[in-house]
XYZ file of C-alpha atoms in Angstrom:
411
model
C 149.634 97.402 8.556
C 149.399 98.687 12.097
C 148.716 95.207 13.485
C 152.509 94.860 13.375
C 152.106 96.351 16.858
C 150.532 93.074 17.949
C 153.425 91.084 16.482
C 155.908 93.417 18.149
C 154.160 93.010 21.501
C 154.367 89.230 21.194
C 158.064 89.492 20.360
C 158.525 91.507 23.554
C 156.491 88.914 25.475
C 158.616 86.061 24.108
C 161.882 87.804 24.988
C 160.541 88.588 28.472
C 159.544 84.937 28.899
C 163.047 83.807 27.918
C 164.541 86.390 30.267
C 162.470 85.181 33.229
C 163.236 81.498 32.568
C 166.995 81.990 32.295
C 167.011 84.359 35.286
C 165.301 81.683 37.376
C 167.973 79.186 36.301
C 170.811 81.613 37.065
C 169.446 82.682 40.452
C 168.659 79.099 41.400
C 172.190 77.960 40.581
C 173.699 80.926 42.430
C 171.665 80.355 45.589
C 172.294 76.603 45.482
C 176.073 76.878 45.221
C 176.372 79.612 47.856
C 174.291 77.488 50.258
C 176.316 74.404 49.320
C 179.625 76.196 49.823
C 178.587 77.524 53.235
C 177.237 74.157 54.345
C 180.349 72.082 53.605
C 181.638 70.109 56.574
C 184.957 68.490 57.351
C 184.885 64.699 57.537
C 187.473 61.970 58.233
C 189.157 60.190 55.354
C 188.382 62.831 52.749
C 190.443 62.644 49.527
C 193.503 64.891 49.253
C 192.597 68.443 48.332
C 188.958 68.200 49.432
C 187.943 71.158 51.591
C 184.598 69.781 52.735
C 181.660 67.597 51.853
C 177.890 67.530 52.149
C 175.137 64.949 51.842
C 171.816 65.962 50.330
C 168.591 64.185 49.484
C 166.362 65.071 46.539
C 164.203 63.334 43.964
C 164.215 60.001 45.779
C 168.000 59.727 45.917
C 171.047 60.843 47.890
C 173.868 63.082 46.687
C 177.374 63.051 48.122
C 179.071 66.346 47.209
C 182.735 67.163 47.773
C 184.501 70.452 47.047
C 188.159 70.741 46.086
C 189.544 74.065 47.252
C 191.739 74.408 44.163
C 191.268 71.388 41.885
C 191.436 67.568 41.958
C 194.614 65.816 40.934
C 192.962 64.547 37.756
C 190.399 66.516 35.814
C 187.273 64.450 35.002
C 186.190 64.163 31.388
C 182.670 65.389 32.144
C 182.774 68.877 33.665
C 179.685 71.111 33.804
C 180.288 74.846 33.485
C 177.580 77.047 34.993
C 177.754 80.080 32.730
C 175.037 80.030 30.081
C 172.297 80.886 32.586
C 174.065 84.182 33.287
C 174.921 84.967 29.676
C 171.452 84.330 28.256
C 169.796 86.192 31.120
C 171.867 89.272 30.315
C 171.488 89.000 26.531
C 167.710 88.532 26.741
C 167.467 91.347 29.291
C 169.472 93.674 27.046
C 167.218 92.780 24.108
C 164.122 93.466 26.214
C 165.539 96.814 27.343
C 166.081 97.781 23.702
C 162.571 96.679 22.693
C 160.779 98.480 25.517
C 162.984 101.455 26.360
C 164.758 102.209 23.086
C 162.099 101.444 20.475
C 159.428 102.780 22.837
C 161.673 105.521 24.130
C 159.265 108.441 23.634
C 156.831 106.815 26.040
C 158.812 104.723 28.504
C 162.367 106.105 28.582
C 162.293 109.883 28.472
C 160.600 112.228 30.918
C 160.448 115.762 29.430
C 159.641 117.209 32.868
C 163.061 116.098 34.123
C 165.475 116.550 31.216
C 165.236 117.954 27.709
C 166.800 115.077 25.787
C 166.339 113.708 22.310
C 165.639 109.996 21.966
C 169.130 109.225 20.649
C 170.669 111.023 23.642
C 168.543 108.977 26.026
C 169.533 105.748 24.288
C 173.208 106.729 24.439
C 172.966 107.345 28.187
C 171.011 104.122 28.614
C 173.578 101.907 26.909
C 176.703 103.807 27.881
C 175.939 103.855 31.593
C 175.824 100.057 31.731
C 179.343 99.809 30.300
C 180.776 102.556 32.501
C 179.326 100.904 35.602
C 181.149 97.642 34.953
C 184.466 99.428 34.248
C 184.335 101.377 37.521
C 183.344 98.338 39.560
C 186.010 96.136 37.979
C 188.664 98.786 38.628
C 187.723 98.939 42.308
C 187.816 95.143 42.628
C 191.293 94.968 41.073
C 192.672 97.718 43.314
C 194.054 97.264 46.819
C 190.479 97.529 48.051
C 190.119 93.848 47.167
C 191.925 93.202 50.461
C 189.199 95.151 52.320
C 185.935 93.426 51.327
C 183.710 95.480 53.645
C 185.053 98.786 52.314
C 184.661 97.486 48.773
C 181.017 96.565 49.399
C 180.328 100.011 50.890
C 181.826 101.715 47.838
C 179.716 99.503 45.580
C 176.625 100.567 47.530
C 177.568 104.251 47.205
C 178.001 103.802 43.436
C 174.558 102.192 43.190
C 172.955 105.031 45.179
C 174.581 107.626 42.908
C 173.358 105.767 39.829
C 169.839 105.482 41.284
C 169.755 109.262 41.789
C 171.263 109.963 38.369
C 168.843 107.718 36.487
C 165.916 109.258 38.357
C 167.028 112.747 37.330
C 166.903 111.830 33.630
C 164.495 108.975 32.914
C 160.925 108.176 33.820
C 160.568 106.559 37.238
C 159.830 103.223 35.607
C 162.894 103.425 33.350
C 165.126 104.677 36.174
C 164.540 101.628 38.384
C 164.702 99.210 35.459
C 168.022 100.699 34.331
C 169.397 100.475 37.848
C 168.520 96.777 37.759
C 170.193 96.413 34.364
C 173.227 98.326 35.660
C 173.564 95.906 38.575
C 172.870 92.823 36.449
C 175.582 93.937 34.009
C 178.067 93.955 36.887
C 176.928 90.468 37.879
C 177.229 89.025 34.377
C 180.532 90.865 33.888
C 181.810 89.056 36.982
C 180.925 85.721 35.400
C 182.187 86.492 31.889
C 185.341 88.504 32.634
C 186.511 87.058 35.951
C 184.919 83.872 37.255
C 184.985 81.855 34.024
C 188.462 82.969 32.793
C 189.969 82.191 36.197
C 188.369 78.764 36.230
C 189.710 78.111 32.720
C 193.234 78.946 33.942
C 192.873 76.434 36.776
C 191.628 73.735 34.383
C 194.416 74.447 31.874
C 197.077 74.260 34.593
C 195.699 70.989 35.851
C 195.625 69.417 32.392
C 199.182 70.571 31.772
C 200.382 68.999 35.013
C 200.971 72.338 36.764
C 199.785 73.119 40.271
C 196.967 75.720 39.991
C 197.411 78.999 41.824
C 194.736 79.275 44.564
C 194.440 83.042 43.990
C 192.176 82.455 40.988
C 189.686 80.608 43.127
C 189.732 83.399 45.724
C 189.009 86.032 43.073
C 186.084 84.011 41.749
C 184.767 83.534 45.289
C 184.742 87.308 45.972
C 182.883 88.061 42.737
C 180.397 85.232 43.366
C 179.704 86.607 46.843
C 178.984 90.067 45.397
C 176.570 88.487 42.922
C 174.852 86.633 45.750
C 174.121 89.826 47.692
C 173.005 91.736 44.589
C 170.545 89.117 43.329
C 167.451 89.969 45.389
C 167.615 93.755 44.728
C 167.935 93.059 40.987
C 164.807 90.880 41.071
C 162.917 93.677 42.866
C 164.064 96.271 40.332
C 163.069 94.075 37.398
C 159.577 93.662 38.869
C 159.246 97.313 39.903
C 157.893 98.492 36.527
C 154.607 96.752 37.394
C 154.172 98.713 40.638
C 153.782 102.505 40.583
C 154.288 102.543 44.349
C 157.914 101.637 43.642
C 158.660 103.993 40.745
C 155.886 106.605 40.707
C 157.367 108.936 43.308
C 160.158 111.494 43.443
C 161.763 109.293 46.099
C 162.058 106.258 43.815
C 165.858 106.455 43.922
C 165.827 106.308 47.742
C 163.419 103.356 47.633
C 165.789 101.542 45.271
C 168.759 102.316 47.533
C 166.981 100.896 50.573
C 166.083 97.772 48.607
C 169.803 97.075 48.194
C 170.122 97.141 51.984
C 167.276 94.632 52.345
C 169.146 92.383 49.932
C 172.133 92.483 52.264
C 170.118 91.768 55.424
C 168.119 88.912 53.895
C 171.104 87.224 52.276
C 173.194 87.689 55.441
C 170.567 85.775 57.402
C 170.422 82.850 54.984
C 174.169 82.747 54.351
C 174.823 82.649 58.105
C 172.141 80.002 58.577
C 173.682 77.803 55.891
C 177.105 78.186 57.482
C 176.199 77.788 61.161
C 172.712 76.302 61.244
C 171.167 79.437 62.770
C 170.765 82.877 61.234
C 170.867 86.233 63.092
C 167.215 87.126 63.696
C 167.955 90.849 64.002
C 168.256 90.929 60.215
C 164.507 90.340 59.867
C 163.727 93.254 62.184
C 165.997 95.515 60.127
C 164.389 94.274 56.894
C 160.890 94.998 58.205
C 161.916 98.512 59.280
C 163.434 99.156 55.858
C 160.243 97.988 54.131
C 158.148 100.258 56.384
C 160.355 103.188 55.374
C 159.947 102.206 51.710
C 156.153 102.023 52.066
C 156.125 105.478 53.671
C 158.278 106.988 50.915
C 156.044 105.440 48.251
C 153.064 107.484 49.452
C 154.462 110.697 47.968
C 152.107 112.117 45.358
C 153.151 112.716 41.713
C 155.202 115.872 41.336
C 153.265 116.949 38.208
C 149.734 118.212 38.860
C 146.909 118.014 36.316
C 147.235 121.773 35.744
C 150.936 121.458 34.991
C 150.292 118.503 32.690
C 147.700 120.468 30.710
C 150.050 123.446 30.409
C 152.973 121.383 29.139
C 153.730 121.708 25.417
C 153.036 118.629 23.309
C 155.973 116.640 21.980
C 156.089 115.928 18.209
C 155.016 112.341 18.956
C 151.964 113.560 20.897
C 151.131 116.231 18.320
C 150.962 113.571 15.606
C 148.369 111.514 17.461
C 146.316 114.536 18.566
C 146.124 115.689 14.926
C 145.036 112.265 13.637
C 141.463 111.758 12.425
C 139.205 110.456 15.157
C 141.248 111.743 18.094
C 138.441 113.775 19.672
C 136.105 110.764 19.740
C 138.897 108.548 21.059
C 139.780 111.101 23.733
C 136.202 111.267 24.956
C 136.047 107.457 24.953
C 139.145 107.269 27.138
C 137.819 109.921 29.514
C 134.577 108.003 29.918
C 136.116 104.565 30.387
C 139.655 104.917 31.711
C 140.359 108.226 33.402
C 138.592 107.542 36.683
C 141.418 105.117 37.545
C 144.241 106.427 35.344
C 144.351 109.836 36.996
C 146.887 111.712 39.052
C 144.334 111.580 41.827
C 142.087 108.578 41.030
C 138.499 108.800 42.206
C 137.600 105.126 41.839
C 137.056 103.576 45.268
C 140.024 101.548 46.469
C 142.532 102.955 43.964
C 144.959 105.546 45.274
C 147.520 105.488 42.442
C 147.038 105.133 38.708
C 147.621 101.509 37.632
C 151.215 101.107 36.416
C 151.625 104.871 36.762
C 149.760 105.481 33.492
C 147.796 108.742 33.397
C 144.992 109.206 30.865
C 143.553 112.621 31.661
C 144.978 115.202 29.266
C 145.178 115.082 25.490
C 148.946 114.662 25.816
C 148.433 111.693 28.165
C 146.124 109.915 25.735
C 148.302 110.628 22.700
C 151.441 109.508 24.534
C 149.895 106.126 25.413
C 148.327 105.464 22.017
C 150.035 102.100 21.537
C 148.998 100.839 24.963
C 145.408 102.037 24.482
C 145.299 100.294 21.105
C 146.567 96.990 22.490
C 144.847 96.920 25.893
C 141.477 98.518 25.171
C 141.226 98.322 21.385
C 142.237 94.974 19.925
C 142.016 93.194 23.303
C 139.628 93.432 26.243
C 142.344 93.671 28.892
C 141.136 97.141 29.886
C 139.009 98.388 31.459
C 138.360 95.584 33.981
C 134.967 94.047 33.106
C 133.815 94.146 36.724
C 134.421 97.902 36.733
C 133.107 99.156 33.380
C 131.386 97.343 30.526
C 133.016 98.926 27.474
C 131.080 98.106 24.318
C 132.625 97.123 21.001
C 131.741 100.367 19.273
C 133.847 102.272 21.802
C 136.770 99.936 21.207
C 136.415 100.398 17.455
C 136.721 104.157 17.932
C 140.097 103.658 19.643
C 141.330 101.252 16.984
C 140.278 103.546 14.137
C 142.025 106.559 15.688
C 145.375 104.803 16.192
C 145.298 103.213 12.748
C 144.552 106.609 11.187
C 147.562 108.049 13.006
C 149.775 105.222 11.828
C 148.532 105.437 8.280
C 149.624 109.074 8.122
C 153.167 108.382 9.405
């Protein structure tokens, strides 16, 4: 029964919910420990091996925190490892990517106007690029460049810009930015899984065995943690970008994404400096504002495909199936009368300059391509169109439902 689409949508919602919750936990822990590390102060009579301490107040009580640069002389029985937030965030994000961009690849992943790829080729590029990104980054970090942190960060930025351009040349704008976020998040989780945690385990094992831990393992973990700290805000932006066509619905989406990485550096530099010295460099806010102005200007570029080009484009097999289904003509006219004034390449509804979420519903190919979304948002639910814009009656919704179910029944 086609209402499996509803179940599938709720599965996607549940995975997204899990992803957001664990991401909040991971980001919160990352920001807290970076701020804590930068705010540590020397104090008299500190225990041997303690590099600094800090007093904090929260929840009606006071916390006295001390950091050992390598490890304490005796390992406590109760030791909390901050790792599962990162792991579950990545696993749930990977599952969500598969649900949305692999299962729904014909609609959300591939852009036939950019590259002539089959779905399996797109999926292979999608998954393979995430692995390759980590391998290149890890190689650079283990090279002599590790002794030149600024150069290493610049090379990482160049790699991210190249990936932003490459994704945008193959995938839809929405998928390109989301994959760039996944690419970056994979590097961050790889840092935790392959470097930070193993190095901490070596330190703990040495301590339990009565050996003096090598401080190099802590330095390696610190470098990787710092990279993660500067990459966090751009990743959050990229994960939210699929809700905003101004971010992905332009040929300059890859430049927008690249500039967002620079804003992540300026914002985090301000807060990291403030935590360390008590006062952050205010010039970073001016730079951030200028970068956001440039991003807003780039976002105003119109879609590269005109309505004439869209109508002339050959239908994909997926689109042909839905156009040939019983009830399509009635459904198409229903969409034109209730949706197309906003979901157009040049919307003519007052106050709307870009199609919501970058979804176009003008041509027969447009409507066929978005059959699932039409079914869920305007058929079985009343999410669309907005009730204060158009009052769509139940008979019109039934036309949409009947068309999609006919198409599915003939699969």
